[in-house]
Coordinates of C-alpha atoms and ligand atoms in Angstrom, one line a residue:
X3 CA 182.4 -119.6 -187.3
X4 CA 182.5 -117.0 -184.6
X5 CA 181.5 -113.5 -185.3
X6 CA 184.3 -111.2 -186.9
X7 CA 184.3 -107.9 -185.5
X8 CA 186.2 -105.0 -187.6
X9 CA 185.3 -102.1 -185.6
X10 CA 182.2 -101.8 -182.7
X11 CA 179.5 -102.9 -184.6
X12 CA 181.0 -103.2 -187.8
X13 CA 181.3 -107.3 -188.7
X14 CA 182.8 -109.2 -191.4
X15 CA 180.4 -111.3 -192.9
X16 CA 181.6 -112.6 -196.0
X17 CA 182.8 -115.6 -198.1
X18 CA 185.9 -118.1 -198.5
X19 CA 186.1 -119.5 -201.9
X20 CA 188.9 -121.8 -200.9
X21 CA 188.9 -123.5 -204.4
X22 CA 189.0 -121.3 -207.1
X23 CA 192.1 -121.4 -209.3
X24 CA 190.9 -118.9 -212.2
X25 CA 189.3 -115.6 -212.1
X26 CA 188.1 -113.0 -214.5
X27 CA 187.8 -115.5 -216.8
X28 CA 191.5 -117.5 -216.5
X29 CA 192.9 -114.1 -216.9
X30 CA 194.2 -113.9 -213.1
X31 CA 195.1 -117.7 -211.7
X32 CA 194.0 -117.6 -208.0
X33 CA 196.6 -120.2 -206.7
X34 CA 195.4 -119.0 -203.2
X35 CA 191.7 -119.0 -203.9
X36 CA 190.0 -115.7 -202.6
X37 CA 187.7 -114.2 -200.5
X38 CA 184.2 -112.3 -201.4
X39 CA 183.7 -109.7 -198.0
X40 CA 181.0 -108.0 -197.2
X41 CA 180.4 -106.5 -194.2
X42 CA 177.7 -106.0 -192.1
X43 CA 177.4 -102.2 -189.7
X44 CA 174.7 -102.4 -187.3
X45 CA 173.0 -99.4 -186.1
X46 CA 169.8 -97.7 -185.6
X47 CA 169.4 -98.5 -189.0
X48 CA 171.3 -101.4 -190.7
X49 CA 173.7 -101.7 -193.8
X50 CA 175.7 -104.2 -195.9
X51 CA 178.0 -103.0 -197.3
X52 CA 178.8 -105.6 -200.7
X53 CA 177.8 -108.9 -201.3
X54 CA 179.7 -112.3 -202.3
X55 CA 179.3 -114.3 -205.7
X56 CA 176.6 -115.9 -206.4
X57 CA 177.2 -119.5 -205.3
X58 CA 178.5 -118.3 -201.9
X59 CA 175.2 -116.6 -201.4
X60 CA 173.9 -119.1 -198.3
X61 CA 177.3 -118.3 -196.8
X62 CA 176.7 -114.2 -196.7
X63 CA 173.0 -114.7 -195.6
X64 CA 174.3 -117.7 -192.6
X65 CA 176.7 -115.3 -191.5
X66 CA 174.6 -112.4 -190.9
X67 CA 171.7 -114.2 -189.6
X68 CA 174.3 -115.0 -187.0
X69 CA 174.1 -111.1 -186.2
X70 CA 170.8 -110.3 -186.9
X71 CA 167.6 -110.9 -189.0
X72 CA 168.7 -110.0 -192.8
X73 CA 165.1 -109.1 -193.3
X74 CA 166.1 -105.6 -190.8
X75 CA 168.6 -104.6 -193.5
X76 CA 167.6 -101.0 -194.0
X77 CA 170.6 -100.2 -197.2
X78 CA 172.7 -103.1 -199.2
X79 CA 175.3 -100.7 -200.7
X80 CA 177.2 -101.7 -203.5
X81 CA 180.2 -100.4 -204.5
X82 CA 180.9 -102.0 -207.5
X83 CA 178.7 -104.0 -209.5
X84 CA 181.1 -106.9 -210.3
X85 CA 179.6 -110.3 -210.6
X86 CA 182.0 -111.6 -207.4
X87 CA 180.7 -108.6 -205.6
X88 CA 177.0 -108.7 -206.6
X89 CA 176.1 -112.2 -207.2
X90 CA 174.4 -113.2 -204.1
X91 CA 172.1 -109.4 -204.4
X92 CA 169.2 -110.7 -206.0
X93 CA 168.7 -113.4 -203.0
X94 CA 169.3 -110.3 -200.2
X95 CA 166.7 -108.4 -201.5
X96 CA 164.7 -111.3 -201.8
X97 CA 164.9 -111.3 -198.3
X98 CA 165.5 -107.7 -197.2
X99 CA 162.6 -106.5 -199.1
X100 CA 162.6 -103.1 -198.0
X101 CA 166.4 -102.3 -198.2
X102 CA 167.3 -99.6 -200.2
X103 CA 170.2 -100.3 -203.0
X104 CA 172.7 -97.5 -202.4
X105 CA 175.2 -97.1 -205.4
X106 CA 176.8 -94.8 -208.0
X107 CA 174.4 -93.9 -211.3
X108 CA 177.3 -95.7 -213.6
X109 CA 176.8 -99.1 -210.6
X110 CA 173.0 -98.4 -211.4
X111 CA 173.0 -99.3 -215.2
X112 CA 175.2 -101.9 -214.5
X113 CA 173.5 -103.9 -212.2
X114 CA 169.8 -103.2 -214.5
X115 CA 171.8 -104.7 -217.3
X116 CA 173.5 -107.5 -215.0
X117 CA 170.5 -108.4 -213.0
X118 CA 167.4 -106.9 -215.3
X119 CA 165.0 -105.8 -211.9
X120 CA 164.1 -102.4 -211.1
X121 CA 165.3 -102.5 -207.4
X122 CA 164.5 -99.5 -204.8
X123 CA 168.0 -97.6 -205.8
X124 CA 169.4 -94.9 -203.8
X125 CA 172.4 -92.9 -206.7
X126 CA 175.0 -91.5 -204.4
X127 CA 178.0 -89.5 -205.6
X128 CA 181.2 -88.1 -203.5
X129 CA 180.5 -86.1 -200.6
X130 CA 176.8 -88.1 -200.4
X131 CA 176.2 -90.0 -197.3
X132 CA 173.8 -91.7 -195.2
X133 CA 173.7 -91.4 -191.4
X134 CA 172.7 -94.7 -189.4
X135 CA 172.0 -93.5 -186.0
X136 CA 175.5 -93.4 -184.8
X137 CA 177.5 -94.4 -187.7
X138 CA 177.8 -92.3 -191.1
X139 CA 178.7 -94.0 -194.3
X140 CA 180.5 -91.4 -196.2
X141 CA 180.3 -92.3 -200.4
X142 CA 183.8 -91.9 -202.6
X143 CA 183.7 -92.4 -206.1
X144 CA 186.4 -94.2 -207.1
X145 CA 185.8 -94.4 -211.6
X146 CA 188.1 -97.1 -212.8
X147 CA 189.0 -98.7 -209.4
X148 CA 188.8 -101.2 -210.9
X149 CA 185.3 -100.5 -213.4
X150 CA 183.7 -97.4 -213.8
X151 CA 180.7 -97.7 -211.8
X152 CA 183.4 -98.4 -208.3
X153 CA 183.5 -96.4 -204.9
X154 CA 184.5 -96.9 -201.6
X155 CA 182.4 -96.5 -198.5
X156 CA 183.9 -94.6 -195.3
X157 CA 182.9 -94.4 -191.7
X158 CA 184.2 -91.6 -190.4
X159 CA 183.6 -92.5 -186.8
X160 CA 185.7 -95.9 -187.0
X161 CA 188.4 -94.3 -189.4
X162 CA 187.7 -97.1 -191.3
X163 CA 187.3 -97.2 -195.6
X164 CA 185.7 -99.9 -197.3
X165 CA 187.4 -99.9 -200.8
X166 CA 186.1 -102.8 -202.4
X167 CA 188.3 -104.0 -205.1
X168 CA 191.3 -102.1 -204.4
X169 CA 194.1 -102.9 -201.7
X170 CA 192.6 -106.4 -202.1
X171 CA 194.6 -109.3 -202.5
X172 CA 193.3 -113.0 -204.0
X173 CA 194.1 -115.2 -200.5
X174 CA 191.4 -117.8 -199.1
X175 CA 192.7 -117.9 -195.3
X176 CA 191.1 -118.9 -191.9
X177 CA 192.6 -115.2 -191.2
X178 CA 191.2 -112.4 -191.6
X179 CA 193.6 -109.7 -190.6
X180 CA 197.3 -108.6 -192.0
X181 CA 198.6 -109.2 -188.4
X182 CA 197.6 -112.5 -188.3
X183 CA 199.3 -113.5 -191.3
X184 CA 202.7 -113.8 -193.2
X185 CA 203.6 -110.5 -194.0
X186 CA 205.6 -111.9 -197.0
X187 CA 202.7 -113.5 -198.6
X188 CA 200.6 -110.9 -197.9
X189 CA 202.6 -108.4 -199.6
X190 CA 203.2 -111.3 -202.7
X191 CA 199.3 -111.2 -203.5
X192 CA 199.0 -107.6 -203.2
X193 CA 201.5 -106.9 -205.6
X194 CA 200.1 -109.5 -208.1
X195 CA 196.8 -107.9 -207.7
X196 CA 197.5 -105.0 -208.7
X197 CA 199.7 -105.5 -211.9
X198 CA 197.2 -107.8 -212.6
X199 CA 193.9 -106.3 -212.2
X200 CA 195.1 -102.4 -211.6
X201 CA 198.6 -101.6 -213.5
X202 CA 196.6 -100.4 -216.8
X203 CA 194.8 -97.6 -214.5
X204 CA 197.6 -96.4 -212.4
X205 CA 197.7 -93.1 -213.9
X206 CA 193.6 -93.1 -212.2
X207 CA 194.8 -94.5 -208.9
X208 CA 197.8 -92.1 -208.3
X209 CA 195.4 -89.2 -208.5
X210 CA 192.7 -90.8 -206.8
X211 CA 195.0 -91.2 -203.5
X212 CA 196.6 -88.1 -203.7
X213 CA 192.4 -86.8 -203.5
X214 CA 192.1 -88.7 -200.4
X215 CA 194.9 -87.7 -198.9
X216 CA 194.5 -84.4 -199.6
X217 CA 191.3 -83.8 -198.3
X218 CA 192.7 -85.5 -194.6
X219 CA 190.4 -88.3 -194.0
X220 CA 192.2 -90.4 -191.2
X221 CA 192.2 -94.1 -192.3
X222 CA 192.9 -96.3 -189.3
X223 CA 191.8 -99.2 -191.1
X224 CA 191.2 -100.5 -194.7
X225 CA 188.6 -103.0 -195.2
X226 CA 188.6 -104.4 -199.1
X227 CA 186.2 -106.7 -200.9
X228 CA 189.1 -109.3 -201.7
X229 CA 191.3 -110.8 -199.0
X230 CA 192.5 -109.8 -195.8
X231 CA 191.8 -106.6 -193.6
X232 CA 194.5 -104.1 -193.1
X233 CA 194.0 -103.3 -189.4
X234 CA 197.5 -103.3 -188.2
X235 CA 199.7 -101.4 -190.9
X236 CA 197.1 -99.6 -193.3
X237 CA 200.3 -97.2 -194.4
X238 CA 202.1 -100.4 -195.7
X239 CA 199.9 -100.8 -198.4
X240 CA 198.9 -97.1 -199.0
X241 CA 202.6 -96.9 -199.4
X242 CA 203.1 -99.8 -201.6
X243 CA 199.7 -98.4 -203.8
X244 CA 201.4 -95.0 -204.0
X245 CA 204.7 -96.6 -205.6
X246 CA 202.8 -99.1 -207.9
X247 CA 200.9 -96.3 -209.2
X248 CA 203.9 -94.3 -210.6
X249 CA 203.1 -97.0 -213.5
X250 CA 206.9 -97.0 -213.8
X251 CA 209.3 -100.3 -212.7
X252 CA 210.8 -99.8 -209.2
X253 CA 214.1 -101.7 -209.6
X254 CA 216.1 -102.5 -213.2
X255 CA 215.4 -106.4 -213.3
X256 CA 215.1 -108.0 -216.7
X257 CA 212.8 -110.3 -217.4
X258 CA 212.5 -112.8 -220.0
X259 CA 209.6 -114.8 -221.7
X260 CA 210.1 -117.2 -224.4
X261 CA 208.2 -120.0 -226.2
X262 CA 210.2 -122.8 -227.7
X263 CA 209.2 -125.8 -230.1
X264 CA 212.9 -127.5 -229.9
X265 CA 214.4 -125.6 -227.2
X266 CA 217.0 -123.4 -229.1
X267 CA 215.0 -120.6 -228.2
X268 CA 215.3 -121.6 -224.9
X269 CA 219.0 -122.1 -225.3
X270 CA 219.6 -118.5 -226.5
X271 CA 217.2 -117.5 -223.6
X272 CA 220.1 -119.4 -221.2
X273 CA 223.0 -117.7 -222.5
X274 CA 221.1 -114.3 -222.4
X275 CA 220.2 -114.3 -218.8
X276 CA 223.9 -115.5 -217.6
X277 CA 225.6 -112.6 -219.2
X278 CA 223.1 -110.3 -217.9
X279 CA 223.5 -111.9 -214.1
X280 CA 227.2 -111.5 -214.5
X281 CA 227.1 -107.9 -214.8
X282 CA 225.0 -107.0 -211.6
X283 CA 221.5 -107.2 -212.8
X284 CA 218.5 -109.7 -211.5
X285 CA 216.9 -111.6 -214.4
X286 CA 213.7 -113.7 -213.9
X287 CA 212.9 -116.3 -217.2
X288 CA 209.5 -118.2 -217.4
X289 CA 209.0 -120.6 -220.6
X290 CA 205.4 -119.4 -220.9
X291 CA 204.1 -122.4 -221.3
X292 CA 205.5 -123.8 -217.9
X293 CA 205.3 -120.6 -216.4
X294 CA 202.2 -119.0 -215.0
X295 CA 201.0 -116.1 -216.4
X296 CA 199.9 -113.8 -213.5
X297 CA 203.1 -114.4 -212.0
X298 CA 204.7 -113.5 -214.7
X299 CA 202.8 -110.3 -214.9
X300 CA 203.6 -109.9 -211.4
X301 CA 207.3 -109.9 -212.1
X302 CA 206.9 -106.8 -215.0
X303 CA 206.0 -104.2 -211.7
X304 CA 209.8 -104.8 -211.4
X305 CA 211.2 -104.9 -214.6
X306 CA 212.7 -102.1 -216.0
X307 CA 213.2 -104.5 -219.7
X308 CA 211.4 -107.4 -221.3
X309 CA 213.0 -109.9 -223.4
X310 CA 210.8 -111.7 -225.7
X311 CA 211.0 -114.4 -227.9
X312 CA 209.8 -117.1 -229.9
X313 CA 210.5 -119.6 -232.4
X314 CA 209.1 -118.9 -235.9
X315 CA 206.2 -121.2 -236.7
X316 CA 204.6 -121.1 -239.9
X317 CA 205.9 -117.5 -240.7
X318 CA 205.0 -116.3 -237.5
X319 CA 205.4 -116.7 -233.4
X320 CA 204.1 -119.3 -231.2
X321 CA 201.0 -119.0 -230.5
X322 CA 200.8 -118.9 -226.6
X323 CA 203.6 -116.0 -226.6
X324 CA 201.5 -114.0 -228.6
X325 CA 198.8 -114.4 -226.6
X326 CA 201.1 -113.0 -223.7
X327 CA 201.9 -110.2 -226.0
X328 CA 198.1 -109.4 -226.1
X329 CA 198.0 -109.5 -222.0
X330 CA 201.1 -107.1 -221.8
X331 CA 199.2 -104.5 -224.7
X332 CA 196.7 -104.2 -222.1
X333 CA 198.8 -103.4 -219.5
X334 CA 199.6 -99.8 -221.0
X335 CA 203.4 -100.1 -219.9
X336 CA 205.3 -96.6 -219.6
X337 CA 208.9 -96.3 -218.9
X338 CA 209.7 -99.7 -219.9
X339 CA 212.0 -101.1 -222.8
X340 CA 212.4 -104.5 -224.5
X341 CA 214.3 -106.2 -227.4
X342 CA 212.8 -109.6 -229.0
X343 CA 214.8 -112.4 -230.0
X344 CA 214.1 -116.1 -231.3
X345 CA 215.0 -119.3 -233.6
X346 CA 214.2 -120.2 -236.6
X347 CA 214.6 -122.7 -239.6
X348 CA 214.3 -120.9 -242.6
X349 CA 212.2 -117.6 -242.8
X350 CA 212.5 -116.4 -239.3
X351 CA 209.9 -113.6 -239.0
X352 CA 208.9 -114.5 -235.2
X353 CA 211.3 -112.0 -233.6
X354 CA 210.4 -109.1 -236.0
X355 CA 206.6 -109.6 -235.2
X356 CA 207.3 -109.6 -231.5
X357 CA 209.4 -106.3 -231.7
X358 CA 206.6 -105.0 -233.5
X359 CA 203.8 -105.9 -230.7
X360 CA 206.5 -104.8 -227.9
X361 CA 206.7 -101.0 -229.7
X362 CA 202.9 -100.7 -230.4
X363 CA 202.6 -101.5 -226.7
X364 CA 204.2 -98.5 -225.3
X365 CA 207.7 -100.3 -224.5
X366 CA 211.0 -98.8 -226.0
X367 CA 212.9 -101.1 -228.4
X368 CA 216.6 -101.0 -227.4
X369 CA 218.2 -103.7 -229.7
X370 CA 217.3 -104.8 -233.0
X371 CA 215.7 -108.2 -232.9
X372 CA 218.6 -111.4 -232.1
X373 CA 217.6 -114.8 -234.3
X374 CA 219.6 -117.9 -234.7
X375 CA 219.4 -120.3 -237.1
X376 CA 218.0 -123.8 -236.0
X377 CA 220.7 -125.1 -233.1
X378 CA 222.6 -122.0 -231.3
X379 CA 225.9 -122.8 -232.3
X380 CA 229.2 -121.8 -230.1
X381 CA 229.6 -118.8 -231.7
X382 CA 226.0 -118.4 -231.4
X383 CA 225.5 -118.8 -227.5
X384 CA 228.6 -115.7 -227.2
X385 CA 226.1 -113.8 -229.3
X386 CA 223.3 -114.1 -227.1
X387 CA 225.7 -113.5 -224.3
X388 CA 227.0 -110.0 -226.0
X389 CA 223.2 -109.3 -225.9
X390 CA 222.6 -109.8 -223.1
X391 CA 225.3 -108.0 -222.1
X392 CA 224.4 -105.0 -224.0
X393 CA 221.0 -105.0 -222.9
X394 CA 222.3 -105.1 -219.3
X395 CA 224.7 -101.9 -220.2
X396 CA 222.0 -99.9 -221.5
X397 CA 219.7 -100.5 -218.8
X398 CA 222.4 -99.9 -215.8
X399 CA 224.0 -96.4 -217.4
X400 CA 220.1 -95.2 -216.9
X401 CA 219.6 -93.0 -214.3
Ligands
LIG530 FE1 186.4 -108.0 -207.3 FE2 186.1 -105.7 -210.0 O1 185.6 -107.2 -208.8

């Protein structure tokens, strides 16, 4: 591969991990694979800036032999000690014995208790920096984007911020730059990514931007650990951070997620979602076991309602939904609402249990809990439909 070159001097030399399907431990299903960067500024003295996971470790050290001897790396710094972002370390110092490891005091107890060696650490905390020779890396702590030892690395004399995990997206490409790519699926990823990986810390990341903006640091370029390289339109995805970090929906879609064992809950699902579409709303349904769950997550940035249900199975809900319920807990939802509905054959306590997980997650219960008996009859379906339709109401009068 020929040398990719960010900024004078400045080179990518990370990692395609074309095959990976799961990630933080089948939490986040990479349908895209990903990419590990790390990137390489050469100057009087010599830094990487991140590493790549530890099986992609010959990768990182081939493609920065291709730019110079790694035993000349003067500072490896680390921005976040992640296991995709750190993996490879222990073989770079094995090699670049005299490299300094420049991170944050919370990224040094990390990485002791990750990797157990007593390395030649250099703790660096905002407004710290370290001058190359021509270049400066400029340090930004960055707590809970995305764990609490993060940062972001800045080089003033390129414009250019290395943020690590955020503005990444999970895409394995032969690309590496947002102009040489489809803009659509581009923008897809990025939104997965972050009500995946960041929606629970929005409240963090709003103020965290409005700090960098504030104190006026030009960003001509954003360089993340995951992904492609904004070069072209950096604003897009500011832009599209600073929306996704209001933590609140950005349109009124409904979505719904059910789990069926005969498909009556599915039926009642059906007749839901049709009354809804016919008065003016979008509504996305996923069958959660057919469906995949970090698109489904993706769709919630969106949804101003969520529509639950279930079947009742041995007193209780199915057991994949609740599992779902457990992901969307963790999202720490505001402004949201949801009602829960399901089937049943003779106790029926699935859609009671659900409404009970939706309200101690944050979102606001607007109808009390629909369940039909075995088969939706007729006169079944046109209830579904009139809750639907009520939902739909509520959700449209809001301003
Ligand atoms: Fe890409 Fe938080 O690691």
């Amino acid at each position: 591969m020929s040398k990719i070159e960010l900024k004078k001097n400045i080179f990518w030399v990370g990692a395609i991990d074309w095959n990976v399907r799961n990630f933080h431990g089948y939490t986040y299903s990479t349908k895209r694979g990903t990419t590990y960067n790390a990137y390489l500024v050469l100057d009087d003295k010599i830094a990487l800036v991140d590493t790549v996971m530890a099986s992609f470790a010959e990768d990182l050290i081939k493609n920065i032999e291709a730019i110079t001897d790694p035993l000349k790396i003067d500072y490896v710094i680390v921005n976040h000690v992640e296991d995709d972002h750190t993996g490879a370390l222990p073989k770079i110092l094995d090699i670049a014995k005299n490299a300094q490891v420049v991170c944050t005091k919370k990224c040094q107890e990390g990485l002791f208790r990750h990797y157990y060696k007593n390395w030649n650490f250099k703790i660096v905390k905002t407004g710290d920096s370290i001058f190359l020779g021509n270049k400066t890396l400029n340090f930004i702590e960055t707590p809970m984007i995305h764990w609490p030892d993060s940062m972001f690395t800045y080089i003033p004399e390129d414009n250019l911020l290395l943020s690590n995990d955020a503005f990444g997206q999970h895409i394995a490409s032969s690309e590496r730059f947002d102009d040489e790519i489809d803009g659509c699926v581009l923008m897809e990823e990025s939104e997965k990514y972050y009500a995946n990986i960041l929606i629970p810390l929005s409240f963090i990341i709003s103020a965290k931007l409005s700090e960098i903006i504030k104190s006026g640091i030009k960003v001509d370029m954003i360089a993340p650990s995951h992904g492609i390289i904004w070069r072209n339109n950096p604003a897009q995805i500011i832009k599209a951070y600073s929306g996704w970090s209001s933590g609140l929906p950005l349109k009124k879609d409904i979505l719904i997620v059910y789990e069926t064992m005969w498909g009556a809950t599915a039926k009642m699902a059906s007749a839901m979602s049709a009354a809804i579409v016919d008065e003016g709303l979008k509504v996305k349904i996923y069958d959660i076991n057919l469906g995949d769950h970090t698109e489904i997550i993706k769709d919630i940035l969106n949804a101003k309602c969520l529509l639950i249900g279930s079947s009742t199975h041995d007193n209780h809900m199915l057991p994949n939904i609740a599992g779902f319920l457990g992901l969307i807990k963790g999202l720490k939802l505001k402004g949201r609402k949801a009602a829960a509905f399901g089937s049943y054959g003779w106790s029926g306590e699935s859609a009671g249990h659900i409404e009970k997980l939706l309200a101690e997650s944050g979102l606001k219960i607007i109808n009390a809990p629909l369940t039909v008996k075995y088969v939706p009859s007729s006169q079944d379906i046109e209830s579904c439909k009139d809750f639907g339709r009520r939902i739909a109401k509520e959700i449209i009068s809001e301003e």
